[in-house]
Coordinates of C-alpha atoms in Angstrom, one line a residue:
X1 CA 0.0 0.0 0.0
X2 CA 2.9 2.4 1.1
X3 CA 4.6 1.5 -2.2
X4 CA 1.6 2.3 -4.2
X5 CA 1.1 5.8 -2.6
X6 CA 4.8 6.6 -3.1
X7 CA 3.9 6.0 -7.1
X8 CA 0.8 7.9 -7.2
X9 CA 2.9 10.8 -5.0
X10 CA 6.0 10.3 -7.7
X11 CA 3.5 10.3 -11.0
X12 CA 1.9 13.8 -9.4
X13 CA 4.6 15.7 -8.9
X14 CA 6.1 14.7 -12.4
X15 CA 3.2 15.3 -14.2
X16 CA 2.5 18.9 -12.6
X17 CA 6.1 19.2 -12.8
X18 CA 6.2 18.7 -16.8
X19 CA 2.7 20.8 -17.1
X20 CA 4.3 23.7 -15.7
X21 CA 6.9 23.6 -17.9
X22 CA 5.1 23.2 -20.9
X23 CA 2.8 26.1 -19.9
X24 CA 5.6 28.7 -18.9
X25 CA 7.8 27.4 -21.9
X26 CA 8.6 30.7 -22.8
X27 CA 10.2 31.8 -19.2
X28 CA 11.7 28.3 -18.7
X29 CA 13.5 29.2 -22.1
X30 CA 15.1 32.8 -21.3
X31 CA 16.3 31.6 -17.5
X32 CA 17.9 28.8 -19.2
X33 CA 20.1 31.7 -20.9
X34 CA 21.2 32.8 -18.0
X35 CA 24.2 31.3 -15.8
X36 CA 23.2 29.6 -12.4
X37 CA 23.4 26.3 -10.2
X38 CA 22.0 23.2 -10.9
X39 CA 18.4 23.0 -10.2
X40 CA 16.1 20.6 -9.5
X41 CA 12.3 19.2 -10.4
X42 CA 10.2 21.3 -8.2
X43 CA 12.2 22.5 -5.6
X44 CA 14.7 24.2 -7.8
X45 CA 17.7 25.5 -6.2
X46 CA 16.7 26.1 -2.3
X47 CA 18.7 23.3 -1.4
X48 CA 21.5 25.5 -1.1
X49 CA 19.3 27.2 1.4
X50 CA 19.1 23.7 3.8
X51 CA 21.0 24.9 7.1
X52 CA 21.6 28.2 6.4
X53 CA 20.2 30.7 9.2
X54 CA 19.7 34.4 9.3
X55 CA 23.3 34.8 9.7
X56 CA 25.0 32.6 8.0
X57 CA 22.9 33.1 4.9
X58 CA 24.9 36.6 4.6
X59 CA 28.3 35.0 5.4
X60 CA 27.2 32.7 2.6
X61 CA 26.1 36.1 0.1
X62 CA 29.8 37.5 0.6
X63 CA 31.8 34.3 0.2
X64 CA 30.9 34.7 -3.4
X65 CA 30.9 38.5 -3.3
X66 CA 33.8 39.0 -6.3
X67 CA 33.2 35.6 -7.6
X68 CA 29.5 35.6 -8.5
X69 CA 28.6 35.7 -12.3
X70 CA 26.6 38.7 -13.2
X71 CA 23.4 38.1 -13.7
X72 CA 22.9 35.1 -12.0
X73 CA 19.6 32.6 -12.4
X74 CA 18.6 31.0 -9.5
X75 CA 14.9 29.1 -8.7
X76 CA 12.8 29.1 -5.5
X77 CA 10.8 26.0 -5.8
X78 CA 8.6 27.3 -8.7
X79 CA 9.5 30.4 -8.8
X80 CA 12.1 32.0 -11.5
X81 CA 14.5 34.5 -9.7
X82 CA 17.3 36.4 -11.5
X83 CA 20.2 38.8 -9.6
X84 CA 21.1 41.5 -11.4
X85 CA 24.2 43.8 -9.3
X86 CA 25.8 45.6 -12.6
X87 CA 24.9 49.8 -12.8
X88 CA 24.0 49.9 -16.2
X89 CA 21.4 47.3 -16.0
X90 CA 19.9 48.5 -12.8
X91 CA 19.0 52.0 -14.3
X92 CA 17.2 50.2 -17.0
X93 CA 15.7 47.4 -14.3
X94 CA 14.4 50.2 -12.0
X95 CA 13.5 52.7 -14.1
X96 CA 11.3 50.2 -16.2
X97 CA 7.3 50.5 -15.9
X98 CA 7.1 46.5 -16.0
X99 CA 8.9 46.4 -13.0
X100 CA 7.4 48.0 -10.1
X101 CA 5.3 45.1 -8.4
X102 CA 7.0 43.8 -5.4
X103 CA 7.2 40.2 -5.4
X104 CA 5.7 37.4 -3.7
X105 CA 8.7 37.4 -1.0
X106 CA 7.7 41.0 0.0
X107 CA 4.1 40.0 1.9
X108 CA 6.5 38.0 4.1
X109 CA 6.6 41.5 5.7
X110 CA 2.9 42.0 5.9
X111 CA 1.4 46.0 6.0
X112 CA 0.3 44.8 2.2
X113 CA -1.4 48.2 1.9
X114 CA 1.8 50.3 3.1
X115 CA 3.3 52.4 0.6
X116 CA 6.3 50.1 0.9
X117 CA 4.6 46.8 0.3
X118 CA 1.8 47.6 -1.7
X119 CA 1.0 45.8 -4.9
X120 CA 1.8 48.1 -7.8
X121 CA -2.0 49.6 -8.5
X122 CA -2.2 50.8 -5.0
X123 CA 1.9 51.8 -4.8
X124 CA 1.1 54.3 -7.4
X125 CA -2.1 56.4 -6.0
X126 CA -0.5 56.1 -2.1
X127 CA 2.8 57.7 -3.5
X128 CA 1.2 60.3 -5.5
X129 CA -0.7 61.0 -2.7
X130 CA 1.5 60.8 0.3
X131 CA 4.6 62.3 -1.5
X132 CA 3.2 65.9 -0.4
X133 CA 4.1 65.8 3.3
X134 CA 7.6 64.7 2.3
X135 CA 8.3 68.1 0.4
X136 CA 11.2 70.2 1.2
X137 CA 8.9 72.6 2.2
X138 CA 7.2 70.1 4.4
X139 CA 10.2 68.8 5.5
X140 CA 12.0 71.6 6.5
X141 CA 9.5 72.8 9.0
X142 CA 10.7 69.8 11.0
X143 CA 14.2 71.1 12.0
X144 CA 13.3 72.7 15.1
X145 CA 11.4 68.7 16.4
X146 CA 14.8 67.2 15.3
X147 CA 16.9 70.0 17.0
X148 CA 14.4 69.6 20.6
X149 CA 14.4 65.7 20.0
X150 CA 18.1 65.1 19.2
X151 CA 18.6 67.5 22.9
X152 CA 16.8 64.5 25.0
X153 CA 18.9 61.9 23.3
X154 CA 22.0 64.1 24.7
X155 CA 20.0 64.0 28.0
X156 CA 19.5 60.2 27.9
X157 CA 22.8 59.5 26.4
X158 CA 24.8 61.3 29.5
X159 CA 23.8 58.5 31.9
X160 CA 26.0 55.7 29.9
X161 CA 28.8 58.5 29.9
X162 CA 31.9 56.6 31.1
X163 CA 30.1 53.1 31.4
X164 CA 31.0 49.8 29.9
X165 CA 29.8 49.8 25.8
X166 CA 26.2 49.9 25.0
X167 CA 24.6 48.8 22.1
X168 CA 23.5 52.3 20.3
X169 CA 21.4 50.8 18.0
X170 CA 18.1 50.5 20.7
X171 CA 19.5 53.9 22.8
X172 CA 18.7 55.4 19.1
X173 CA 15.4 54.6 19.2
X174 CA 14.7 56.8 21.7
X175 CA 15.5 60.2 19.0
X176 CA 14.0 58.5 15.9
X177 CA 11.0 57.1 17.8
X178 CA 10.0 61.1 19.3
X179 CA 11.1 62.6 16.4
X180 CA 8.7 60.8 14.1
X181 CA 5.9 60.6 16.3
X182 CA 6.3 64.3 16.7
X183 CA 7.0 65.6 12.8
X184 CA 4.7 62.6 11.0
X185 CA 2.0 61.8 13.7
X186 CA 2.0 65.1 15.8
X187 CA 1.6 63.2 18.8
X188 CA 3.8 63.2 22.3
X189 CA 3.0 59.7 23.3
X190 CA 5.6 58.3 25.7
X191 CA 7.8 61.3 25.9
X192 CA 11.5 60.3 27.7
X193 CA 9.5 56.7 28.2
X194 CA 13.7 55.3 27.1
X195 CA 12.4 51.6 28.6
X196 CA 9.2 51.8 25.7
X197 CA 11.4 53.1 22.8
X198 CA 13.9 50.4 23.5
X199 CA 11.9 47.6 23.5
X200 CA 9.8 49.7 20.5
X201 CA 13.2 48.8 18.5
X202 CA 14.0 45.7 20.3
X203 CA 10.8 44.2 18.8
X204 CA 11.1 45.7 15.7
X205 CA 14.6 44.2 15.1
X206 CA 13.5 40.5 16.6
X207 CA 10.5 41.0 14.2
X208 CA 12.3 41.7 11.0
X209 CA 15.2 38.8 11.8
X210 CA 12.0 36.6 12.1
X211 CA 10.0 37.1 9.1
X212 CA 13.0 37.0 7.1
X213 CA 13.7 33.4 8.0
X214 CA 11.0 32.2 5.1
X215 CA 12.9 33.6 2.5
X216 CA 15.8 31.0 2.9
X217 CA 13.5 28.2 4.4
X218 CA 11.5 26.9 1.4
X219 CA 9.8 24.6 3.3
X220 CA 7.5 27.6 5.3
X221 CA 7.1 29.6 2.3
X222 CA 3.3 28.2 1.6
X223 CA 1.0 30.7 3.7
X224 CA -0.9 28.1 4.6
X225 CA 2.1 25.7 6.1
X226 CA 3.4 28.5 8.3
X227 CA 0.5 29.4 9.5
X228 CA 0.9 25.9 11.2
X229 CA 4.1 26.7 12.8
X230 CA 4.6 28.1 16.1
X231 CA 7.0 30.8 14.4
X232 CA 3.7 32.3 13.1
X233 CA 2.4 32.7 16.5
X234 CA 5.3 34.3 17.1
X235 CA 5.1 36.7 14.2
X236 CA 1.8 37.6 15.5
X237 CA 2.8 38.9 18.8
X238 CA 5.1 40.7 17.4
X239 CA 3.5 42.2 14.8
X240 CA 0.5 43.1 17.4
X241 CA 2.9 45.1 19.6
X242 CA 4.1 47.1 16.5
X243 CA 0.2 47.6 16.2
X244 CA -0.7 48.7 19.5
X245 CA 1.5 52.1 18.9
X246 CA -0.2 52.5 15.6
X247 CA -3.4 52.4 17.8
X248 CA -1.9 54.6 20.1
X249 CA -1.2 57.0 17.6
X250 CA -5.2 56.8 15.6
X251 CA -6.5 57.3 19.3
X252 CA -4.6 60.2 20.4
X253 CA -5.4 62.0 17.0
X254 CA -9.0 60.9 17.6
X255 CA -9.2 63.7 20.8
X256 CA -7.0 66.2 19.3
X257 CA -9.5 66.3 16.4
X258 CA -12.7 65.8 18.8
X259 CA -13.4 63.1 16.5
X260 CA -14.2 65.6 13.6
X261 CA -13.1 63.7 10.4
X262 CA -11.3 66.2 7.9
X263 CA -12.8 67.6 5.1
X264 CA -11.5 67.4 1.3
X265 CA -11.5 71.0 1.2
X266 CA -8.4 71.3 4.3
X267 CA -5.9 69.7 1.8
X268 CA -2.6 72.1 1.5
X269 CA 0.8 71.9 0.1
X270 CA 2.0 72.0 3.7
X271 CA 0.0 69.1 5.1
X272 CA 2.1 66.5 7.3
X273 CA 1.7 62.8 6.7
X274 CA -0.9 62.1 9.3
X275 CA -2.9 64.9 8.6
X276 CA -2.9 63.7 4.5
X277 CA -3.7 60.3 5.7
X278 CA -6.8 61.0 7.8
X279 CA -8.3 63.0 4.8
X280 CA -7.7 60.5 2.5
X281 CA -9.5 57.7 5.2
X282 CA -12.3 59.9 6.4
X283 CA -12.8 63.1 4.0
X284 CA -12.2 61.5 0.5
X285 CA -12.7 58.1 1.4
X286 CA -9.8 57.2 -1.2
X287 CA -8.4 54.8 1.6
X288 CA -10.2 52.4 3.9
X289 CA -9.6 51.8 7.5
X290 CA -7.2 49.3 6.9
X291 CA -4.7 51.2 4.2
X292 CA -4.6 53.9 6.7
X293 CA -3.5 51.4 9.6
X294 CA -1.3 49.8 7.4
X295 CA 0.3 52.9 6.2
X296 CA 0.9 54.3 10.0
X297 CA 2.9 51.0 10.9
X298 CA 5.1 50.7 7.1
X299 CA 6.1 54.8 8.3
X300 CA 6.5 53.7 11.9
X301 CA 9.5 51.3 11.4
X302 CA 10.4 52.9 7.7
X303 CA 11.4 55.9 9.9
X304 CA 12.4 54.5 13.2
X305 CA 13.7 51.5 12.4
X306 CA 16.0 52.8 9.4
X307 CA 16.9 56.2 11.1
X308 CA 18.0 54.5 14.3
X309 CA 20.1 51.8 12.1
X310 CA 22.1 54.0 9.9
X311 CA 23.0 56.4 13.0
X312 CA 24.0 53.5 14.8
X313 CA 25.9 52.6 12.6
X314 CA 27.6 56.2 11.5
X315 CA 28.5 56.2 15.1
X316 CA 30.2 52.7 15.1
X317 CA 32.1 53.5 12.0
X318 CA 33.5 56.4 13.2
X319 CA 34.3 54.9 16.7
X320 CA 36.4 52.7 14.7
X321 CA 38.0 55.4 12.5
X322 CA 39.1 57.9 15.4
X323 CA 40.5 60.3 12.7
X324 CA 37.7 60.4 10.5
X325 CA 35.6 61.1 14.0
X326 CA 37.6 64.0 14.7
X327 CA 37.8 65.2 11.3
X328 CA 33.4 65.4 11.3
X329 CA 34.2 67.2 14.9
X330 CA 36.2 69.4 13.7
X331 CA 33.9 70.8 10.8
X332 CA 30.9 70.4 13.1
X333 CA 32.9 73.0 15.3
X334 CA 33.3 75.3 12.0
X335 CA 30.3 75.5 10.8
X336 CA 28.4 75.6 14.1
X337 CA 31.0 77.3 16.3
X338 CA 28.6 78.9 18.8
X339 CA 25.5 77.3 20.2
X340 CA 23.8 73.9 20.0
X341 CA 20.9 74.6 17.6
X342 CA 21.2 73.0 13.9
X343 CA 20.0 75.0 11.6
X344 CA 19.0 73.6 8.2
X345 CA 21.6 76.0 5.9
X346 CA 24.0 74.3 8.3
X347 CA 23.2 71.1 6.4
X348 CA 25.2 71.6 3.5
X349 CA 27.7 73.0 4.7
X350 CA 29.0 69.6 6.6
X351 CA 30.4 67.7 3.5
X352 CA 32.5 65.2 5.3
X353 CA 29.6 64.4 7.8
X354 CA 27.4 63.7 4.5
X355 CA 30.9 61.5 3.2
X356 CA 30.7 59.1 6.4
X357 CA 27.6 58.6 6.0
X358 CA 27.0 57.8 2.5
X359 CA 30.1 55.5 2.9
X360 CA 28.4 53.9 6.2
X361 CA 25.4 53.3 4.1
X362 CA 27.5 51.6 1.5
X363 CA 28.7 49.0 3.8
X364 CA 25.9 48.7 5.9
X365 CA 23.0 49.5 3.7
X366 CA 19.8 49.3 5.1
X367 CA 18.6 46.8 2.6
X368 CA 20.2 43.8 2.1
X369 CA 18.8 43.1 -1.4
X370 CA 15.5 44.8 -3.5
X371 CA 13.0 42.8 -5.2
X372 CA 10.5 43.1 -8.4
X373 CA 8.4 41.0 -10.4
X374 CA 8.6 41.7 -14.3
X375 CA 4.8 41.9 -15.3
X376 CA 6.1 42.1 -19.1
X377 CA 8.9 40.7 -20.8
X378 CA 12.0 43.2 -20.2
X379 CA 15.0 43.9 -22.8
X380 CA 17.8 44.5 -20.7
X381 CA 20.4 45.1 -23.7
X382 CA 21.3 42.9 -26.2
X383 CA 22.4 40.3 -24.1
X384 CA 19.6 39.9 -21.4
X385 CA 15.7 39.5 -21.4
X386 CA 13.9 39.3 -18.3
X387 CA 11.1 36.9 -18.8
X388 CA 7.4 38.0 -17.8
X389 CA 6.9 36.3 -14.7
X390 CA 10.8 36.3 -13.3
X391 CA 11.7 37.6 -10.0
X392 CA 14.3 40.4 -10.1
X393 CA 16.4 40.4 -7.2
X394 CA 19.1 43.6 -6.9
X395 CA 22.0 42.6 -4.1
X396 CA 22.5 46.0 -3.0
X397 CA 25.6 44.6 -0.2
X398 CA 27.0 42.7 -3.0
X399 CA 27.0 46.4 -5.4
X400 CA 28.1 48.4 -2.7
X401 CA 31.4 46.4 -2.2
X402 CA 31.8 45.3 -5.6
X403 CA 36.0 45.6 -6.7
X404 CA 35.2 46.7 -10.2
X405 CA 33.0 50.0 -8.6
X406 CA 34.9 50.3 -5.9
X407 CA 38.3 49.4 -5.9
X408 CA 40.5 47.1 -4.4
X409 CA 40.1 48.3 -0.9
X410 CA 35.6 47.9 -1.7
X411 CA 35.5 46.3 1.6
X412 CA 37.1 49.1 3.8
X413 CA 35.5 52.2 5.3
X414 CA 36.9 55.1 3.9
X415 CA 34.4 58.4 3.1
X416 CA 36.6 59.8 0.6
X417 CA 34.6 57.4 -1.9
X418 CA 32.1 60.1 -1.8
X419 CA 34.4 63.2 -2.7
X420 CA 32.6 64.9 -5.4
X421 CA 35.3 64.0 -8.1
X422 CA 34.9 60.3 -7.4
X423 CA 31.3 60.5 -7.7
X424 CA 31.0 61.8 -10.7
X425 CA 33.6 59.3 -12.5
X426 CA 30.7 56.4 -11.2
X427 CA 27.7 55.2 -12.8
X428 CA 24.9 56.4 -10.7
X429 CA 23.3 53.3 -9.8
X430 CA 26.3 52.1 -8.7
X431 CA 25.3 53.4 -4.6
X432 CA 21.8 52.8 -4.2
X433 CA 20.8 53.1 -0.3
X434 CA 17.5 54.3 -0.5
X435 CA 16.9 51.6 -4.0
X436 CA 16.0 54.3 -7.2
X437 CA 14.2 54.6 -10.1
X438 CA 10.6 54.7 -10.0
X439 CA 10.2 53.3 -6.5
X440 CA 12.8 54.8 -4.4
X441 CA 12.2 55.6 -1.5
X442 CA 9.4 58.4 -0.4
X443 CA 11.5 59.5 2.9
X444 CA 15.3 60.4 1.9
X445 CA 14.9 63.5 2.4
X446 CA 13.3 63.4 5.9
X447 CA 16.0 60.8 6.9
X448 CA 19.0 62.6 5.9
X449 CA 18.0 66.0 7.6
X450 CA 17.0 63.7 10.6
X451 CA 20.6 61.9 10.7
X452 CA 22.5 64.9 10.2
X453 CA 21.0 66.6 13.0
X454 CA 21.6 64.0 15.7
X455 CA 25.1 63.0 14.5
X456 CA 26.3 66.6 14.9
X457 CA 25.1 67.6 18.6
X458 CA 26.4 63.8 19.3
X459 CA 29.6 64.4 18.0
X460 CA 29.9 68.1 19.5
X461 CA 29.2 66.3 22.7
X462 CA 30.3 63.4 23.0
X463 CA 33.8 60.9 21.7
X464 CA 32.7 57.5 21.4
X465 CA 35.0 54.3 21.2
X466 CA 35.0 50.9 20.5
X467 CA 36.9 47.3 20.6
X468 CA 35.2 46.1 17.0
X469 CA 37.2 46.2 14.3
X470 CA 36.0 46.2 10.3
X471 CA 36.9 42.1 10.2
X472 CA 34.6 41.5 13.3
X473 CA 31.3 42.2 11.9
X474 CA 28.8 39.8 11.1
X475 CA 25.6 40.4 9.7
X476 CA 22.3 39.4 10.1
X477 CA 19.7 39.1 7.6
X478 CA 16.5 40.4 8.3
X479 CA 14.5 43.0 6.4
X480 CA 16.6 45.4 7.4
X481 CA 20.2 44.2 7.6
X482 CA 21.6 43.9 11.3
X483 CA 24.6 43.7 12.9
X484 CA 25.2 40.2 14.6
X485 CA 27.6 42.0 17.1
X486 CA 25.9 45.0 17.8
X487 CA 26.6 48.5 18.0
X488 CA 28.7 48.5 21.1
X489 CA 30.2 51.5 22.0
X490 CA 31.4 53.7 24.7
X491 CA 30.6 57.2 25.4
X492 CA 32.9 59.6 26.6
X493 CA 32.2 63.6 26.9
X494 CA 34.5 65.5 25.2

């Protein structure tokens, strides 16, 4: 009896097997043009995937980092994935109107109606709609929140003065957490509450490191299968305290407002994102209940969780580099030679503070890789087509320390990468932090101004220090790439 059900199991898969390839013979034809590893029936190539784990799956990325052919075909069970990591053919890929869907991979993340996640249809209408309250006009009326915000992290910093290191990465929370609730949400919920914040980004990170796991674990991909896993329950609670802020945030806007939903006629040029978003839910009715919700969590962690990363990380990198530390000091003390306020026509004026941190974005990018679908078939140049169907994956870590951009020394921190002259002898695309194209991302604006604030009263204050070295990191993949070691510092006052 076994014997015969291992038959009947064997003649199904081949058959379905077989009928999918003679119904997608076209896409099965252009991936096989492309160089990759073996695959096999079904399951394609996510056996390279068995025993990987959320860090070792990027150890495993950068093994290959200056060996990997470019593009490279790879398939997910069924589905056809392609890696493209070259400049010239990202400003075609991202620039193309046939690929702006997210993929498949991306709902892993849930928020399916944020502006992030959002299926292509909606993406479009949400950014027309919400790219308003991220104006430079907009923006630039929050310099003053970033200025009084960045002022308390000071405050809360001072008590880890002279203490063993501390992992910055949660303590940053606290300024990127009261800074956005302030400037996108106009709300003061759990002002100098440092023990909420921290666990705010605590859970966040835990959150992102968990949902990631499916994309290298073929065997929990099927909605329906992980849903009867205990990591789903997981995913749940975390995902619910995520929600509970959100909550937080419609509640407390519910009294400011006395419950009086906007009307289509309040809409301005100068309208911040909360005050765009309740219009759109309860004036226009152009979002339901659930967009809106879903939209409020995707700029939750799209502004904390980012924000707090990359300054983390600023701060790490120049805690290694002591020179280049002092070097942004002694600007910071030029430009701004009296007084603590940062005012935004100081902005420009810090060059090498914009250097470290474009170069601390290009070795520990926010995003570890970007993702598309192609909805029609895609002429790359006369070499490559992108079959309708395929799933284009862009290795952002893998571009930003690629030897051919970069140099021999790709791998090492060093900010004069960025001087003016360098960047304009290389290809645009090559240094893509916040992605580009068509679908980059709606806040760069807000975040640089944010970063830039912080990083300059925490360097005029403060001289921070650390044991890691370049060669010790390790990396974890999550959504947002993290740090295995954390960013452990110490803080000394200057």
């Amino acid at each position: 009896m076994l014997q015969l059900l291992l038959v009947f199991v064997l003649i199904t898969g081949v058959t379905y097997y077989l009928t999918i390839r003679r119904s997608r013979k076209r896409l099965f034809e252009l991936m096989g043009t492309y160089p990759g590893p073996f695959d096999l029936p079904l399951i394609g190539s996510t056996y390279i995937g068995i025993g990987l784990n959320s860090r070792t799956v990027v150890e495993y990325l950068l093994k290959f980092l200056h060996t990997l052919p470019s593009p490279f075909r790879a398939w997910i069970g069924p589905y056809a994935t392609l890696l493209f990591d070259q400049p010239k053919h990202l400003a075609v890929i991202l620039n193309s109107q046939k690929l702006v869907q997210k993929s498949f991979f991306q709902k892993f993340f849930r928020f399916d109606k944020g502006v992030i996640n959002a299926d292509h249809v909606l993406w479009r209408m949400l950014r027309k709609r919400l790219g308003p309250p991220f104006s430079k006009q907009v923006v630039s009326d929050f310099v003053p929140t970033f200025n009084e915000q960045a002022d308390g992290q000071l405050e809360y910093l001072d008590r880890f003065v002279g203490s063993e290191a501390v992992d910055m990465l949660p303590k940053m929370s606290v300024y990127a957490l009261s800074s956005t609730l302030v400037n996108l949400f106009q709300v003061k919920l759990h002002a100098k509450d440092y023990d909420f914040c921290e666990k705010f980004a605590e859970n966040s990170e835990k959150m992102w490191i968990h949902m990631f796991r499916r994309v290298y674990k073929p065997w929990i991909i099927p909605e329906f299968l992980y849903r009867l896993t205990p990591s789903y329950k997981v995913e749940l609670q975390q995902v619910a305290k995520l929600r509970a802020l959100s909550k937080e945030i419609v509640q407390a806007r519910e009294v400011l407002r006395g419950k009086t939903p906007p009307s289509n006629n309040d809409c301005t040029n100068t309208e911040i994102l909360i005050d765009r978003l309740e219009r759109l839910t309860y004036g226009t009715g152009e979002l339901d209940y659930a967009t809106m919700m879903d939209n409020i969590d995707t700029f939750l962690f799209a502004s904390v969780d980012t924000t707090s990363s990359t300054v983390a990380s600023t701060l790490l990198m120049m805690a290694m580099h002591p020179e280049v530390q002092e070097r942004v000091y002694r600007e910071v003390a030029q430009v701004i030679p009296a007084g603590d306020y940062v005012a935004l026509e100081d902005l420009p004026k810090l060059a090498y503070l914009d250097q470290v941190i474009k170069e601390t974005m290009r070795l520990i990018p926010v995003a570890t890789i970007l993702n598309r679908v192609c909805t029609e078939e895609l002429q790359v140049d006369d070499q490559w087509t992108i079959p309708m169907g395929a799933i284009v994956g862009i290795p952002v870590i893998k571009i930003h320390r690629d030897r051919r951009i970069w140099g021999e020394r790709s791998e090492e921190f060093d900010p004069d990468h960025f001087l003016p002259e360098r960047c304009a002898q290389r290809h645009p695309y090559a240094y893509i932090p916040f992605s580009a194209g068509i679908r980059n991302c709606i806040g760069m604006r807000y975040a640089m101004i944010s970063m830039k604030v912080v990083l300059v009263k925490m360097v005029k204050r403060f001289r921070f220090r650390t044991d890691l070295k370049m060669s010790d990191l390790k990396f974890e993949a999550a959504f947002l790439l993290m740090l295995a070691n954390k960013h452990m510092v110490q803080i000394e006052r200057r």
